[in-house]
Each structure stands twice: as structure tokens, then as C-alpha cells.
PDB file of C-alpha atoms in Angstrom:
ATOM      1  CA  MET R1028       6.424  -2.326  -3.016  1.00 48.00           C
ATOM      2  CA  GLN R1029       5.717  -1.036   0.338  1.00 52.00           C
ATOM      3  CA  VAL R1030       6.066   2.682   1.729  1.00 56.00           C
ATOM      4  CA  ALA R1031       6.550   2.863   5.348  1.00 54.00           C
ATOM      5  CA  CYS R1032       5.255   6.334   6.721  1.00 57.00           C
ATOM      6  CA  PRO R1033       4.733   7.889  10.476  1.00 57.00           C
ATOM      7  CA  THR R1034       1.133   7.384  11.409  1.00 60.00           C
ATOM      8  CA  CYS R1035       0.296   4.479   8.462  1.00 62.00           C
ATOM      9  CA  ARG R1036       1.630   1.733   6.388  1.00 66.00           C
ATOM     10  CA  LEU R1037       0.907   2.321   3.021  1.00 65.00           C
ATOM     11  CA  HIS R1038       0.370  -0.836   0.470  1.00 67.00           C
ATOM     12  CA  LEU R1039       0.798  -0.556  -3.353  1.00 66.00           C
ATOM     13  CA  GLU R1040       0.232  -3.677  -5.126  1.00 67.00           C
ATOM     14  CA  VAL R1041       0.166  -4.394  -8.582  1.00 67.00           C
ATOM     15  CA  THR R1042      -1.651  -7.036 -10.220  1.00 69.00           C
ATOM     16  CA  PRO R1043      -2.471  -7.940 -13.569  1.00 76.00           C
ATOM     17  CA  GLY R1044      -5.150  -5.891 -14.899  1.00 77.00           C
ATOM     18  CA  SER R1045      -5.449  -4.351 -11.909  1.00 73.00           C
ATOM     19  CA  LYS R1046      -3.966  -1.546  -9.430  1.00 73.00           C
ATOM     20  CA  GLN R1047      -4.869  -1.829  -5.599  1.00 74.00           C
ATOM     21  CA  ILE R1048      -3.391   0.609  -2.964  1.00 70.00           C
ATOM     22  CA  TRP R1049      -4.493   1.107   0.696  1.00 70.00           C
ATOM     23  CA  ALA R1050      -3.168   2.252   4.087  1.00 67.00           C
ATOM     24  CA  THR R1051      -3.077   0.448   7.239  1.00 69.00           C
ATOM     25  CA  PRO R1052      -2.849   2.208  10.730  1.00 64.00           C
ATOM     26  CA  VAL R1053       0.313   0.939  12.378  1.00 58.00           C
TER      27      VAL R1053
END
């Protein structure tokens, strides 16, 4: 799932056994 915000792109990745979330500047 990817959510776009005005200043950055928020990435949420759900993998078996772990969750990762990070934001990257556009």
C-alpha cells in the first residue's frame, strides 16, 4: 500500500513476520 502526501511518499510494506514503513522525499 502506498500513500502519497504533499511533501513525501509514505510506503508501508507488510511482509510475513515483519512490518516496514518509511518515507521518501519527492
